[in-house]
Amino acid sequence: MIIAYRRSSTAEQQAGYEAQAETLKKAGADKVFGEMVSSVSERTELDRALEFAREGDVFMCTSLSRLARSLPQMFEIVSLLERKGVTLRILDMGLDTSNSTGRLMLNLIGSISQWEREVMLERQRIG
């Protein structure tokens, strides 16, 4: 089964939220969980989606930023999925953790994303 998760930070991002649903369904999602909350808020639908996933399933999202806000959070989610025997697919990156190259790319991209976020926050503090 392909389980998908979509998220937007605010209700004002309705168009993007709906676009995610369409993209996920076109990519073959069997069940889509979604919510409109900040990534730092409690994400009950993400928790439900992760709980729903079973061995052999694929967990899919449109982008890494919709799934995790930080590198530790990403590793926590990936680790949970791995323990359950579930692979992760991130559509906008063409990333699939069902193979060693996909797992390597996820680690590299996650680290770069974390660095980019930290640089942005540093600039905000300076500016």
CSV table of C-alpha atoms in Angstrom, one decimal:
chain,number,residue,atom,x,y,z
A,1,MET,CA,0.0,0.0,0.0
A,2,ILE,CA,1.2,3.5,-0.7
A,3,ILE,CA,0.4,5.8,2.2
A,4,ALA,CA,0.8,9.6,1.6
A,5,TYR,CA,1.1,12.6,3.8
A,6,ARG,CA,0.4,16.2,2.8
A,7,ARG,CA,0.7,19.4,4.9
A,8,SER,CA,0.4,23.1,4.6
A,9,SER,CA,1.5,25.5,7.3
A,10,THR,CA,-1.7,27.7,7.2
A,11,ALA,CA,-5.2,27.6,5.9
A,12,GLU,CA,-4.2,30.4,3.5
A,13,GLN,CA,-2.1,27.8,1.6
A,14,GLN,CA,-5.2,25.9,0.5
A,15,ALA,CA,-4.2,25.8,-3.2
A,16,GLY,CA,-0.9,24.2,-2.4
A,17,TYR,CA,-2.5,21.8,0.0
A,18,GLU,CA,-4.9,20.7,-2.8
A,19,ALA,CA,-2.1,20.5,-5.3
A,20,GLN,CA,-0.3,18.1,-3.0
A,21,ALA,CA,-3.3,15.8,-2.8
A,22,GLU,CA,-3.6,15.8,-6.6
A,23,THR,CA,0.1,15.0,-7.0
A,24,LEU,CA,0.0,12.3,-4.5
A,25,LYS,CA,-3.0,10.6,-6.0
A,26,LYS,CA,-1.4,10.8,-9.5
A,27,ALA,CA,1.7,9.1,-8.0
A,28,GLY,CA,-0.4,6.2,-6.9
A,29,ALA,CA,-1.3,7.0,-3.3
A,30,ASP,CA,-3.9,4.5,-1.9
A,31,LYS,CA,-4.5,6.5,1.3
A,32,VAL,CA,-3.7,10.2,1.9
A,33,PHE,CA,-3.4,11.8,5.4
A,34,GLY,CA,-3.2,15.6,5.6
A,35,GLU,CA,-3.4,18.6,7.9
A,36,MET,CA,-3.0,22.3,7.9
A,37,VAL,CA,-0.6,23.0,10.8
A,38,SER,CA,2.9,24.4,11.3
A,39,SER,CA,5.6,21.8,11.3
A,40,VAL,CA,6.4,22.7,14.9
A,41,SER,CA,2.8,22.1,16.0
A,42,GLU,CA,1.4,18.8,17.1
A,43,ARG,CA,0.8,16.8,13.9
A,44,THR,CA,-1.8,14.2,14.7
A,45,GLU,CA,-2.4,13.3,11.1
A,46,LEU,CA,1.3,12.5,10.6
A,47,ASP,CA,1.2,10.4,13.7
A,48,ARG,CA,-1.9,8.6,12.4
A,49,ALA,CA,-0.2,8.0,9.0
A,50,LEU,CA,2.9,6.6,10.6
A,51,GLU,CA,0.9,4.4,12.8
A,52,PHE,CA,-1.2,3.2,9.8
A,53,ALA,CA,1.9,2.1,7.8
A,54,ARG,CA,2.7,-1.6,7.8
A,55,GLU,CA,5.7,-3.7,6.6
A,56,GLY,CA,6.0,-3.6,2.9
A,57,ASP,CA,4.2,-0.2,2.5
A,58,VAL,CA,5.5,2.9,0.9
A,59,PHE,CA,5.2,6.2,2.8
A,60,MET,CA,5.1,9.1,0.3
A,61,CYS,CA,5.2,12.9,0.5
A,62,THR,CA,5.6,15.6,-2.1
A,63,SER,CA,8.7,17.2,-0.5
A,64,LEU,CA,10.9,16.8,2.5
A,65,SER,CA,9.8,20.1,3.9
A,66,ARG,CA,6.2,18.8,4.2
A,67,LEU,CA,7.4,15.9,6.3
A,68,ALA,CA,10.2,17.2,8.6
A,69,ARG,CA,11.4,20.6,9.7
A,70,SER,CA,14.8,19.5,11.0
A,71,LEU,CA,17.4,16.8,10.4
A,72,PRO,CA,16.8,15.2,13.8
A,73,GLN,CA,13.1,15.1,13.1
A,74,MET,CA,13.7,13.6,9.6
A,75,PHE,CA,16.0,10.9,11.1
A,76,GLU,CA,13.4,10.1,13.7
A,77,ILE,CA,10.7,9.6,11.1
A,78,VAL,CA,12.9,7.6,8.8
A,79,SER,CA,14.1,5.4,11.7
A,80,LEU,CA,10.5,4.7,12.6
A,81,LEU,CA,9.6,3.8,9.0
A,82,GLU,CA,12.7,1.5,8.7
A,83,ARG,CA,11.8,-0.3,12.0
A,84,LYS,CA,8.4,-0.9,10.5
A,85,GLY,CA,9.8,-2.2,7.2
A,86,VAL,CA,8.3,0.8,5.3
A,87,THR,CA,10.2,2.7,2.6
A,88,LEU,CA,10.0,6.5,2.0
A,89,ARG,CA,9.4,8.2,-1.3
A,90,ILE,CA,9.8,12.0,-1.7
A,91,LEU,CA,8.4,12.9,-5.1
A,92,ASP,CA,10.0,16.3,-5.8
A,93,MET,CA,13.5,14.8,-5.3
A,94,GLY,CA,12.8,11.5,-7.0
A,95,LEU,CA,14.0,9.9,-3.8
A,96,ASP,CA,13.2,6.4,-2.8
A,97,THR,CA,14.7,4.7,0.3
A,98,SER,CA,14.0,1.2,-1.0
A,99,ASN,CA,17.6,1.1,-2.2
A,100,SER,CA,21.1,2.1,-0.8
A,101,THR,CA,21.5,5.0,-3.2
A,102,GLY,CA,18.1,6.5,-2.1
A,103,ARG,CA,19.1,6.2,1.5
A,104,LEU,CA,22.4,7.9,0.9
A,105,MET,CA,20.8,10.7,-1.0
A,106,LEU,CA,18.2,11.2,1.8
A,107,ASN,CA,21.0,11.6,4.3
A,108,LEU,CA,22.9,14.1,2.1
A,109,ILE,CA,19.9,16.1,1.2
A,110,GLY,CA,18.7,16.2,4.7
A,111,SER,CA,22.0,17.5,5.9
A,112,ILE,CA,22.1,20.2,3.2
A,113,SER,CA,18.5,21.2,4.0
A,114,GLN,CA,19.4,21.6,7.7
A,115,TRP,CA,22.4,23.7,6.9
A,116,GLU,CA,20.4,25.9,4.6
A,117,ARG,CA,17.7,26.4,7.3
A,118,GLU,CA,20.4,27.3,9.9
A,119,VAL,CA,22.0,29.9,7.5
A,120,MET,CA,18.6,31.4,6.8
A,121,LEU,CA,17.9,31.7,10.6
A,122,GLU,CA,21.3,33.3,11.1
A,123,ARG,CA,20.6,35.9,8.4
A,124,GLN,CA,17.2,36.7,10.0
A,125,ARG,CA,18.9,37.3,13.3
A,126,ILE,CA,21.5,39.6,11.7
A,127,GLY,CA,19.0,41.4,9.6
